[in-house]
XYZ file of N, CA, C and O in Angstrom:
788
model
N 0.828 -1.198 0.000
C 0.000 0.000 0.000
C 0.868 1.257 0.000
O 0.549 2.259 -0.644
N 1.990 1.202 0.728
C 2.899 2.346 0.776
C 3.517 2.607 -0.593
O 3.623 3.764 -1.027
N 3.926 1.541 -1.281
C 4.511 1.686 -2.624
C 3.454 2.240 -3.590
O 3.752 3.108 -4.424
N 2.229 1.761 -3.464
C 1.134 2.245 -4.300
C 0.910 3.739 -4.097
O 0.847 4.516 -5.057
N 0.803 4.169 -2.837
C 0.536 5.573 -2.543
C 1.697 6.460 -2.982
O 1.483 7.535 -3.560
N 2.917 6.019 -2.739
C 4.086 6.815 -3.120
C 4.169 6.965 -4.641
O 4.469 8.050 -5.151
N 3.874 5.899 -5.368
C 3.928 5.946 -6.829
C 2.894 6.918 -7.391
O 3.191 7.717 -8.284
N 1.671 6.841 -6.867
C 0.612 7.729 -7.343
C 0.920 9.178 -6.961
O 0.671 10.104 -7.742
N 1.469 9.386 -5.775
C 1.829 10.744 -5.343
C 2.858 11.357 -6.286
O 2.735 12.512 -6.694
N 3.885 10.592 -6.642
C 4.911 11.086 -7.570
C 4.299 11.356 -8.946
O 4.575 12.383 -9.577
N 3.440 10.436 -9.411
C 2.813 10.590 -10.719
C 1.972 11.863 -10.795
O 2.084 12.634 -11.760
N 1.147 12.091 -9.780
C 0.214 13.216 -9.817
C 0.885 14.529 -9.431
O 0.684 15.554 -10.091
N 1.685 14.516 -8.379
C 2.274 15.774 -7.887
C 3.440 16.254 -8.736
O 3.570 17.468 -9.003
N 4.291 15.355 -9.179
C 5.524 15.776 -9.847
C 5.509 15.596 -11.366
O 6.422 16.073 -12.041
N 4.504 14.910 -11.916
C 4.411 14.778 -13.376
C 3.148 15.469 -13.891
O 3.226 16.382 -14.712
N 1.982 15.064 -13.374
C 0.723 15.662 -13.842
C 0.659 17.153 -13.496
O 0.429 17.999 -14.371
N 0.848 17.487 -12.226
C 0.728 18.892 -11.801
C 1.813 19.757 -12.425
O 1.560 20.908 -12.795
N 3.001 19.218 -12.583
C 4.092 19.986 -13.163
C 3.774 20.418 -14.589
O 4.157 21.514 -15.015
N 3.052 19.593 -15.327
C 2.763 19.890 -16.732
C 1.448 20.624 -16.943
O 1.335 21.408 -17.887
N 0.439 20.391 -16.081
C -0.891 20.940 -16.344
C -1.383 21.923 -15.294
O -2.410 22.577 -15.503
N -0.699 22.023 -14.148
C -1.035 23.005 -13.118
C -2.496 22.930 -12.680
O -3.127 23.944 -12.426
N -3.044 21.717 -12.605
C -4.424 21.531 -12.190
C -4.479 20.732 -10.902
O -3.771 19.738 -10.743
N -5.335 21.184 -9.984
C -5.502 20.475 -8.714
C -6.926 19.968 -8.523
O -7.207 19.276 -7.538
N -7.847 20.308 -9.458
C -9.246 19.954 -9.267
C -9.503 18.451 -9.360
O -10.514 17.968 -8.858
N -8.595 17.702 -9.999
C -8.791 16.258 -10.133
C -7.937 15.440 -9.160
O -7.925 14.220 -9.239
N -7.254 16.118 -8.252
C -6.403 15.395 -7.308
C -7.206 14.377 -6.506
O -6.806 13.220 -6.362
N -8.336 14.808 -5.946
C -9.138 13.899 -5.121
C -9.652 12.730 -5.955
O -9.731 11.594 -5.470
N -9.982 12.985 -7.226
C -10.447 11.911 -8.106
C -9.374 10.851 -8.281
O -9.633 9.646 -8.136
N -8.160 11.286 -8.601
C -7.061 10.345 -8.836
C -6.752 9.524 -7.581
O -6.631 8.297 -7.644
N -6.613 10.194 -6.444
C -6.206 9.494 -5.232
C -7.320 8.578 -4.701
O -7.042 7.456 -4.268
N -8.573 9.037 -4.741
C -9.672 8.209 -4.242
C -9.884 6.996 -5.143
O -10.061 5.870 -4.655
N -9.852 7.202 -6.469
C -9.980 6.071 -7.390
C -8.889 5.040 -7.102
O -9.161 3.839 -7.043
N -7.661 5.516 -6.966
C -6.547 4.600 -6.742
C -6.715 3.814 -5.450
O -6.552 2.581 -5.440
N -7.029 4.499 -4.345
C -7.102 3.830 -3.059
C -8.280 2.854 -3.002
O -8.149 1.741 -2.494
N -9.434 3.261 -3.546
C -10.605 2.381 -3.525
C -10.351 1.139 -4.372
O -10.657 0.004 -3.965
N -9.791 1.333 -5.556
C -9.516 0.195 -6.437
C -8.455 -0.719 -5.828
O -8.546 -1.945 -5.932
N -7.456 -0.117 -5.187
C -6.439 -0.935 -4.512
C -7.077 -1.816 -3.440
O -6.800 -3.027 -3.372
N -7.933 -1.224 -2.608
C -8.521 -1.987 -1.506
C -9.501 -3.048 -2.009
O -9.505 -4.176 -1.507
N -10.327 -2.686 -2.998
C -11.272 -3.664 -3.546
C -10.537 -4.839 -4.177
O -10.856 -6.009 -3.949
N -9.520 -4.520 -4.982
C -8.766 -5.574 -5.664
C -7.992 -6.429 -4.664
O -7.885 -7.650 -4.822
N -7.447 -5.791 -3.621
C -6.703 -6.534 -2.607
C -7.609 -7.534 -1.895
O -7.223 -8.679 -1.636
N -8.841 -7.102 -1.579
C -9.790 -8.001 -0.908
C -10.260 -9.106 -1.849
O -10.370 -10.265 -1.446
N -10.546 -8.744 -3.110
C -10.975 -9.757 -4.074
C -9.856 -10.731 -4.409
O -10.115 -11.873 -4.806
N -8.612 -10.290 -4.235
C -7.465 -11.138 -4.543
C -7.369 -12.318 -3.580
O -6.711 -13.314 -3.870
N -8.022 -12.182 -2.427
C -8.031 -13.285 -1.467
C -8.982 -14.399 -1.895
O -8.928 -15.503 -1.386
N -9.886 -14.065 -2.831
C -10.818 -15.055 -3.370
C -10.284 -15.528 -4.713
O -9.838 -14.722 -5.524
N -10.326 -16.798 -4.961
C -9.810 -17.334 -6.215
C -10.665 -16.853 -7.390
O -11.876 -17.028 -7.420
N -10.000 -16.226 -8.360
C -10.696 -15.668 -9.522
C -10.065 -16.216 -10.794
O -8.858 -16.457 -10.839
N -10.886 -16.381 -11.817
C -10.362 -16.809 -13.104
C -9.696 -15.634 -13.804
O -9.923 -14.476 -13.462
N -8.861 -15.927 -14.801
C -8.190 -14.875 -15.549
C -9.207 -14.001 -16.278
O -9.047 -12.787 -16.361
N -10.289 -14.620 -16.807
C -11.322 -13.851 -17.493
C -12.008 -12.868 -16.564
O -12.279 -11.726 -16.936
N -12.290 -13.299 -15.330
C -12.933 -12.411 -14.363
C -12.016 -11.259 -13.985
O -12.459 -10.121 -13.801
N -10.727 -11.531 -13.879
C -9.764 -10.479 -13.540
C -9.695 -9.419 -14.636
O -9.691 -8.213 -14.362
N -9.638 -9.868 -15.913
C -9.617 -8.917 -17.018
C -10.925 -8.135 -17.103
O -10.941 -6.951 -17.447
N -12.031 -8.795 -16.812
C -13.328 -8.112 -16.818
C -13.388 -7.027 -15.759
O -13.888 -5.929 -16.004
N -12.846 -7.316 -14.575
C -12.802 -6.334 -13.504
C -11.946 -5.143 -13.910
O -12.297 -3.983 -13.669
N -10.809 -5.418 -14.547
C -9.920 -4.350 -15.001
C -10.619 -3.475 -16.040
O -10.518 -2.252 -16.017
N -11.383 -4.093 -16.948
C -12.085 -3.339 -17.993
C -13.155 -2.440 -17.387
O -13.321 -1.293 -17.798
N -13.872 -2.935 -16.386
C -14.911 -2.136 -15.739
C -14.290 -0.928 -15.051
O -14.768 0.213 -15.179
N -13.207 -1.154 -14.313
C -12.541 -0.050 -13.628
C -11.998 0.966 -14.629
O -12.014 2.173 -14.392
N -11.496 0.491 -15.757
C -10.880 1.375 -16.742
C -11.907 2.279 -17.414
O -11.561 3.357 -17.905
N -13.159 1.859 -17.468
C -14.178 2.647 -18.150
C -14.902 3.612 -17.217
O -15.744 4.389 -17.649
N -14.597 3.555 -15.923
C -15.257 4.442 -14.980
C -14.876 5.893 -15.254
O -13.716 6.221 -15.483
N -15.870 6.771 -15.222
C -15.624 8.199 -15.391
C -16.845 8.947 -14.899
O -17.927 8.386 -14.734
N -16.673 10.242 -14.675
C -17.800 11.057 -14.260
C -18.642 11.435 -15.472
O -18.124 11.821 -16.503
N -19.952 11.341 -15.339
C -20.856 11.680 -16.433
C -21.284 13.139 -16.382
O -21.815 13.658 -17.356
N -21.085 13.807 -15.259
C -21.552 15.179 -15.126
C -20.578 16.180 -15.716
O -20.938 17.314 -15.970
N -19.348 15.784 -15.932
C -18.345 16.706 -16.449
C -17.431 15.954 -17.398
O -16.955 14.860 -17.106
N -17.174 16.566 -18.547
C -16.287 15.938 -19.513
C -14.858 15.892 -19.006
O -14.368 16.845 -18.404
N -14.190 14.777 -19.245
C -12.787 14.623 -18.861
C -11.970 14.479 -20.127
O -12.306 13.687 -21.006
N -10.908 15.245 -20.231
C -10.096 15.223 -21.440
C -9.380 13.882 -21.576
O -9.288 13.101 -20.623
N -8.856 13.646 -22.773
C -8.161 12.385 -23.040
C -6.946 12.230 -22.132
O -6.654 11.124 -21.648
N -6.223 13.311 -21.879
C -5.030 13.221 -21.034
C -5.407 12.964 -19.578
O -4.719 12.202 -18.881
N -6.491 13.598 -19.115
C -6.941 13.324 -17.757
C -7.386 11.870 -17.622
O -7.131 11.224 -16.608
N -8.059 11.363 -18.659
C -8.467 9.960 -18.652
C -7.249 9.036 -18.663
O -7.272 7.957 -18.068
N -6.176 9.465 -19.334
C -4.951 8.664 -19.356
C -4.364 8.553 -17.959
O -3.959 7.465 -17.517
N -4.312 9.684 -17.242
C -3.793 9.639 -15.874
C -4.723 8.850 -14.957
O -4.263 8.159 -14.042
N -6.029 8.941 -15.200
C -6.968 8.127 -14.419
C -6.715 6.641 -14.667
O -6.726 5.828 -13.738
N -6.454 6.289 -15.921
C -6.125 4.910 -16.259
C -4.830 4.475 -15.562
O -4.725 3.341 -15.072
N -3.853 5.363 -15.495
C -2.570 5.031 -14.859
C -2.725 4.780 -13.361
O -2.145 3.828 -12.827
N -3.504 5.636 -12.673
C -3.666 5.422 -11.232
C -4.471 4.148 -10.966
O -4.241 3.459 -9.966
N -5.413 3.818 -11.870
C -6.141 2.550 -11.755
C -5.183 1.376 -11.945
O -5.195 0.400 -11.178
N -4.321 1.475 -12.972
C -3.374 0.397 -13.257
C -2.391 0.196 -12.100
O -2.102 -0.946 -11.714
N -1.892 1.293 -11.533
C -0.952 1.173 -10.405
C -1.639 0.523 -9.213
O -1.061 -0.327 -8.520
N -2.901 0.903 -8.951
C -3.631 0.294 -7.846
C -3.835 -1.195 -8.043
O -3.666 -1.982 -7.109
N -4.185 -1.590 -9.268
C -4.393 -3.014 -9.561
C -3.094 -3.802 -9.463
O -3.055 -4.885 -8.878
N -2.020 -3.268 -10.044
C -0.730 -3.961 -10.005
C -0.256 -4.133 -8.568
O 0.230 -5.191 -8.170
N -0.410 -3.068 -7.772
C 0.042 -3.126 -6.375
C -0.763 -4.136 -5.566
O -0.220 -4.820 -4.686
N -2.058 -4.233 -5.860
C -2.921 -5.102 -5.062
C -2.740 -6.580 -5.399
O -2.892 -7.444 -4.522
N -2.452 -6.895 -6.663
C -2.379 -8.315 -7.061
C -0.950 -8.833 -7.168
O -0.738 -9.999 -7.486
N 0.030 -7.961 -6.909
C 1.429 -8.362 -7.043
C 1.766 -9.485 -6.061
O 1.464 -9.400 -4.865
N 2.391 -10.533 -6.567
C 2.798 -11.669 -5.744
C 4.287 -11.618 -5.415
O 4.786 -12.416 -4.625
N 4.999 -10.678 -6.060
C 6.435 -10.564 -5.819
C 6.725 -9.729 -4.584
O 5.829 -9.308 -3.846
N 7.999 -9.445 -4.386
C 8.412 -8.642 -3.253
C 8.252 -7.155 -3.541
O 7.849 -6.741 -4.630
N 8.624 -6.337 -2.526
C 8.506 -4.890 -2.681
C 9.443 -4.365 -3.760
O 9.145 -3.375 -4.428
N 10.595 -5.047 -3.971
C 11.544 -4.593 -4.979
C 10.991 -4.788 -6.397
O 11.150 -3.924 -7.263
N 10.307 -5.919 -6.629
C 9.725 -6.172 -7.941
C 8.587 -5.188 -8.230
O 8.497 -4.638 -9.335
N 7.725 -4.958 -7.228
C 6.630 -4.016 -7.398
C 7.164 -2.600 -7.625
O 6.647 -1.864 -8.478
N 8.193 -2.222 -6.888
C 8.792 -0.899 -7.060
C 9.360 -0.732 -8.465
O 9.265 0.345 -9.067
N 9.925 -1.812 -9.007
C 10.495 -1.765 -10.353
C 9.410 -1.503 -11.399
O 9.577 -0.669 -12.287
N 8.280 -2.201 -11.285
C 7.193 -2.003 -12.247
C 6.611 -0.585 -12.148
O 6.332 0.059 -13.161
N 6.426 -0.100 -10.926
C 5.914 1.265 -10.747
C 6.905 2.296 -11.278
O 6.510 3.305 -11.873
N 8.202 2.022 -11.085
C 9.229 2.935 -11.588
C 9.208 3.002 -13.106
O 9.380 4.087 -13.689
N 8.966 1.890 -13.760
C 8.872 1.870 -15.229
C 7.713 2.759 -15.694
O 7.853 3.557 -16.620
N 6.550 2.633 -15.032
C 5.390 3.443 -15.394
C 5.698 4.927 -15.228
O 5.408 5.748 -16.109
N 6.315 5.286 -14.106
C 6.634 6.691 -13.843
C 7.661 7.220 -14.837
O 7.536 8.348 -15.335
N 8.670 6.423 -15.141
C 9.726 6.860 -16.041
C 9.199 7.067 -17.460
O 9.490 8.090 -18.100
N 8.405 6.116 -17.949
C 7.850 6.229 -19.304
C 6.918 7.436 -19.402
O 6.965 8.202 -20.375
N 6.084 7.645 -18.385
C 5.178 8.800 -18.385
C 5.960 10.102 -18.376
O 5.628 11.047 -19.104
N 7.012 10.161 -17.576
C 7.848 11.371 -17.517
C 8.506 11.656 -18.865
O 8.547 12.810 -19.315
N 9.000 10.633 -19.517
C 9.648 10.820 -20.817
C 8.648 11.283 -21.873
O 8.954 12.160 -22.694
N 7.443 10.706 -21.870
C 6.441 11.078 -22.858
C 5.892 12.477 -22.622
O 5.476 13.160 -23.561
N 5.863 12.926 -21.371
C 5.357 14.264 -21.069
C 6.395 15.348 -21.359
O 6.046 16.519 -21.485
N 7.648 14.973 -21.451
C 8.689 15.954 -21.712
C 8.942 16.140 -23.195
O 8.211 15.652 -24.055
N 9.993 16.872 -23.505
C 10.381 17.124 -24.891
C 11.491 16.181 -25.346
O 12.220 16.486 -26.287
N 11.609 15.054 -24.665
C 12.702 14.132 -24.972
C 12.496 13.458 -26.323
O 13.436 13.307 -27.100
N 11.270 13.024 -26.608
C 11.006 12.268 -27.826
C 10.524 13.147 -28.967
O 10.880 12.918 -30.119
N 9.698 14.138 -28.674
C 9.190 15.054 -29.700
C 8.780 16.355 -29.033
O 8.535 16.394 -27.833
N 8.714 17.404 -29.837
C 8.337 18.705 -29.315
C 6.892 18.674 -28.869
O 6.007 18.228 -29.607
N 6.626 19.141 -27.657
C 5.293 19.068 -27.089
C 4.352 20.055 -27.774
O 4.688 21.217 -27.962
N 3.177 19.568 -28.123
C 2.153 20.384 -28.764
C 0.896 20.343 -27.917
O 0.509 19.293 -27.419
N 0.246 21.505 -27.780
C -0.996 21.569 -27.030
C -2.092 22.155 -27.907
O -1.811 22.898 -28.848
N -3.333 21.804 -27.605
C -4.462 22.278 -28.380
C -5.545 22.850 -27.494
O -5.757 22.369 -26.381
N -6.225 23.887 -27.979
C -7.337 24.504 -27.265
C -8.476 24.764 -28.236
O -8.261 25.177 -29.377
N -9.705 24.527 -27.776
C -10.888 24.784 -28.589
C -11.360 26.211 -28.346
O -11.514 26.631 -27.189
N -11.580 26.969 -29.421
C -11.992 28.371 -29.298
C -13.147 28.665 -30.260
O -13.386 27.920 -31.205
N -13.855 29.774 -29.982
C -14.865 30.309 -30.894
C -14.261 31.550 -31.543
O -13.819 32.468 -30.856
N -14.245 31.573 -32.864
C -13.573 32.640 -33.611
C -14.570 33.292 -34.560
O -15.278 32.593 -35.306
N -14.630 34.650 -34.529
C -15.670 35.340 -35.291
C -15.201 35.912 -36.628
O -16.020 36.256 -37.482
N -13.888 35.985 -36.842
C -13.361 36.569 -38.083
C -13.421 35.512 -39.180
O -12.402 35.016 -39.665
N -14.652 35.194 -39.599
C -14.905 33.988 -40.378
C -14.301 34.029 -41.776
O -14.013 32.990 -42.374
N -14.082 35.221 -42.334
C -13.549 35.272 -43.703
C -12.107 34.786 -43.789
O -11.622 34.467 -44.870
N -11.431 34.688 -42.640
C -10.039 34.233 -42.651
C -9.898 32.715 -42.644
O -8.777 32.198 -42.712
N -11.017 31.989 -42.560
C -10.902 30.531 -42.497
C -10.711 29.901 -43.873
O -10.485 28.702 -43.975
N -10.799 30.714 -44.937
C -10.570 30.187 -46.275
C -9.132 29.716 -46.411
O -8.224 30.301 -45.817
N -8.901 28.647 -47.170
C -7.539 28.100 -47.303
C -6.507 29.132 -47.752
O -5.366 29.112 -47.290
N -6.899 30.065 -48.640
C -5.934 31.039 -49.139
C -5.543 32.075 -48.076
O -4.552 32.796 -48.242
N -6.324 32.165 -46.988
C -6.014 33.112 -45.910
C -5.464 32.404 -44.672
O -5.459 32.989 -43.586
N -5.044 31.162 -44.819
C -4.636 30.374 -43.651
C -3.490 31.016 -42.872
O -3.519 31.079 -41.636
N -2.480 31.517 -43.552
C -1.347 32.140 -42.855
C -1.787 33.403 -42.131
O -1.352 33.674 -41.001
N -2.667 34.181 -42.751
C -3.185 35.386 -42.098
C -4.004 35.022 -40.863
O -3.962 35.718 -39.843
N -4.763 33.930 -40.965
C -5.535 33.443 -39.817
C -4.612 33.086 -38.660
O -4.866 33.456 -37.504
N -3.554 32.361 -38.950
C -2.613 31.954 -37.904
C -1.965 33.168 -37.258
O -1.803 33.240 -36.027
N -1.594 34.168 -38.063
C -0.986 35.385 -37.517
C -1.970 36.122 -36.615
O -1.584 36.644 -35.556
N -3.247 36.171 -37.009
C -4.257 36.840 -36.196
C -4.454 36.115 -34.868
O -4.590 36.745 -33.809
N -4.470 34.783 -34.909
C -4.617 33.999 -33.683
C -3.414 34.175 -32.768
O -3.551 34.251 -31.544
N -2.232 34.244 -33.351
C -1.035 34.488 -32.543
C -1.109 35.844 -31.849
O -0.755 35.980 -30.670
N -1.580 36.845 -32.582
C -1.670 38.195 -32.022
C -2.699 38.261 -30.900
O -2.454 38.857 -29.853
N -3.858 37.616 -31.104
C -4.939 37.693 -30.120
C -4.661 36.870 -28.874
O -5.011 37.272 -27.766
N -4.094 35.706 -29.048
C -3.906 34.806 -27.904
C -2.534 34.927 -27.253
O -2.362 34.544 -26.095
N -1.565 35.411 -28.001
C -0.202 35.452 -27.476
C 0.469 34.098 -27.457
O 1.510 33.926 -26.821
N -0.130 33.133 -28.147
C 0.404 31.775 -28.188
C 1.109 31.518 -29.506
O 0.804 32.153 -30.521
N 2.040 30.581 -29.499
C 2.789 30.231 -30.704
C 1.970 29.250 -31.542
O 2.328 28.087 -31.705
N 0.843 29.746 -32.103
C -0.053 28.911 -32.908
C 0.624 28.574 -34.228
O 1.161 29.448 -34.905
N 0.613 27.296 -34.601
C 1.246 26.902 -35.863
C 0.301 26.155 -36.797
O 0.596 25.996 -37.978
N -0.861 25.707 -36.282
C -1.860 25.105 -37.157
C -3.216 25.136 -36.478
O -3.307 25.263 -35.249
N -4.286 25.040 -37.295
C -5.650 25.063 -36.773
C -6.466 23.978 -37.465
O -6.145 23.557 -38.576
N -7.522 23.546 -36.786
C -8.475 22.606 -37.369
C -9.875 23.184 -37.193
O -10.296 23.460 -36.071
N -10.586 23.391 -38.314
C -11.941 23.907 -38.268
C -12.886 22.776 -37.888
O -12.940 21.746 -38.561
N -13.646 22.955 -36.819
C -14.558 21.923 -36.333
C -16.001 22.187 -36.745
O -16.735 21.254 -37.063
N -16.410 23.454 -36.716
C -17.801 23.775 -37.021
C -17.882 25.220 -37.497
O -17.109 26.071 -37.046
N -18.829 25.508 -38.417
C -19.019 26.853 -38.945
C -20.479 27.240 -38.784
O -21.379 26.495 -39.177
N -20.715 28.414 -38.175
C -22.070 28.941 -37.982
C -22.195 30.211 -38.813
O -21.735 31.282 -38.416
N -22.834 30.105 -39.990
C -22.962 31.257 -40.875
C -23.991 32.257 -40.353
O -23.961 33.428 -40.732
N -24.916 31.810 -39.501
C -25.894 32.733 -38.934
C -25.240 33.716 -37.972
O -25.601 34.892 -37.914
N -24.261 33.223 -37.203
C -23.572 34.070 -36.232
C -22.222 34.564 -36.748
O -21.525 35.294 -36.045
N -21.872 34.158 -37.971
C -20.568 34.512 -38.542
C -19.441 34.142 -37.576
O -18.569 34.959 -37.244
N -19.479 32.915 -37.108
C -18.467 32.431 -36.169
C -18.145 30.982 -36.490
O -18.929 30.272 -37.127
N -16.988 30.562 -36.051
C -16.564 29.186 -36.264
C -15.926 28.644 -35.000
O -15.310 29.389 -34.225
N -16.100 27.368 -34.774
C -15.435 26.695 -33.656
C -14.244 25.937 -34.215
O -14.376 25.158 -35.151
N -13.088 26.202 -33.656
C -11.865 25.579 -34.154
C -10.956 25.178 -33.006
O -11.127 25.640 -31.876
N -10.016 24.317 -33.308
C -8.980 23.940 -32.349
C -7.664 24.516 -32.820
O -7.272 24.318 -33.968
N -7.024 25.286 -31.957
C -5.709 25.838 -32.285
C -4.641 24.966 -31.628
O -4.806 24.495 -30.504
N -3.559 24.742 -32.341
C -2.444 23.942 -31.832
C -1.222 24.847 -31.716
O -0.910 25.605 -32.646
N -0.564 24.755 -30.583
C 0.562 25.651 -30.324
C 1.628 24.938 -29.497
O 1.353 23.931 -28.836
N 2.828 25.482 -29.561
C 3.927 24.995 -28.741
C 4.052 25.908 -27.529
O 4.051 27.129 -27.669
N 4.149 25.331 -26.339
C 4.332 26.179 -25.153
C 5.568 27.044 -25.311
O 6.646 26.566 -25.649
N 5.409 28.336 -25.038
C 6.513 29.272 -25.240
C 7.443 29.326 -24.053
O 8.545 29.862 -24.141
N 7.003 28.789 -22.890
C 7.819 28.797 -21.698
C 8.329 27.394 -21.409
O 7.811 26.414 -21.940
N 9.369 27.264 -20.569
C 9.921 25.946 -20.254
C 8.870 25.025 -19.666
O 7.905 25.466 -19.049
N 9.056 23.728 -19.873
C 8.131 22.732 -19.331
C 8.079 22.871 -17.823
O 9.108 22.958 -17.147
N 6.863 22.890 -17.283
C 6.679 23.020 -15.840
C 6.250 24.405 -15.431
O 5.724 24.606 -14.357
N 6.488 25.428 -16.306
C 6.049 26.776 -16.007
C 4.710 27.010 -16.674
O 4.430 26.453 -17.724
N 3.855 27.856 -16.081
C 2.545 28.103 -16.682
C 2.680 28.863 -17.971
O 3.054 30.024 -17.983
N 2.415 28.234 -19.088
C 2.595 28.851 -20.387
C 1.385 29.657 -20.813
O 1.470 30.460 -21.719
N 0.222 29.448 -20.178
C -0.979 30.175 -20.534
C -1.733 30.538 -19.280
O -1.561 29.906 -18.238
N -2.588 31.583 -19.345
C -3.418 31.918 -18.185
C -4.351 30.780 -17.833
O -4.596 29.887 -18.626
N -4.895 30.855 -16.598
C -5.746 29.778 -16.115
C -6.962 29.554 -16.996
O -7.422 28.440 -17.146
N -7.496 30.630 -17.607
C -8.706 30.425 -18.383
C -8.460 29.641 -19.651
O -9.390 29.196 -20.304
N -7.202 29.436 -20.056
C -6.923 28.625 -21.227
C -6.965 27.142 -20.910
O -6.839 26.316 -21.793
N -7.144 26.789 -19.631
C -7.305 25.378 -19.297
C -8.701 24.900 -19.678
O -8.998 23.729 -19.640
N -9.587 25.838 -19.987
C -10.937 25.501 -20.388
C -11.183 26.056 -21.778
O -10.353 26.738 -22.352
N -12.337 25.796 -22.337
C -12.645 26.301 -23.652
C -12.681 27.822 -23.626
O -13.267 28.431 -22.738
N -12.058 28.436 -24.603
C -11.904 29.871 -24.638
C -12.761 30.464 -25.744
O -12.822 29.937 -26.839
N -13.402 31.579 -25.447
C -14.200 32.267 -26.442
C -13.530 33.584 -26.778
O -13.296 34.422 -25.899
N -13.177 33.770 -28.036
C -12.516 34.987 -28.490
C -13.537 35.844 -29.213
O -14.172 35.406 -30.159
N -13.685 37.070 -28.770
C -14.641 37.991 -29.381
C -13.902 39.208 -29.932
O -12.883 39.580 -29.415
């Protein structure tokens, strides 16, 4: 249980928080992990078939809140804390073997979240009203306008929806963080959907 808690603490506090600066899902991650660890640990005392074990893992992996949308990356971290809880609860090896597996998960996540393998790209969904710039021939002008308005290093956009009645479009802008990894590269309101008027 100590190895489980320490692994999740490092994952959430020093990897997730360092990159996304969000604390609203902390209780979700830790409670999911601890509850799943305890349930799996108790069920592990009862003889289970391999099919039942995989079924239990699938059910836990699909759990999510229905009242609020969770992004793909948040769901990934939720999956990781579930996986660490399950591995810790069913591990038959010693503390050194369990620590090794948890260390692999933490190391791989840290490498993927950094700029070690590829330059990190982030995306935000916005409402944009300067609709005449969405034409392919004005794409560079559109990107320059988005850079000026948002202050972000926007390098590409994807048009998701066009509303000709309101002369507005919903798009996703993709940008490279302009500040070092771990520093807040955007204001807090950019963690949610942004409306540009």
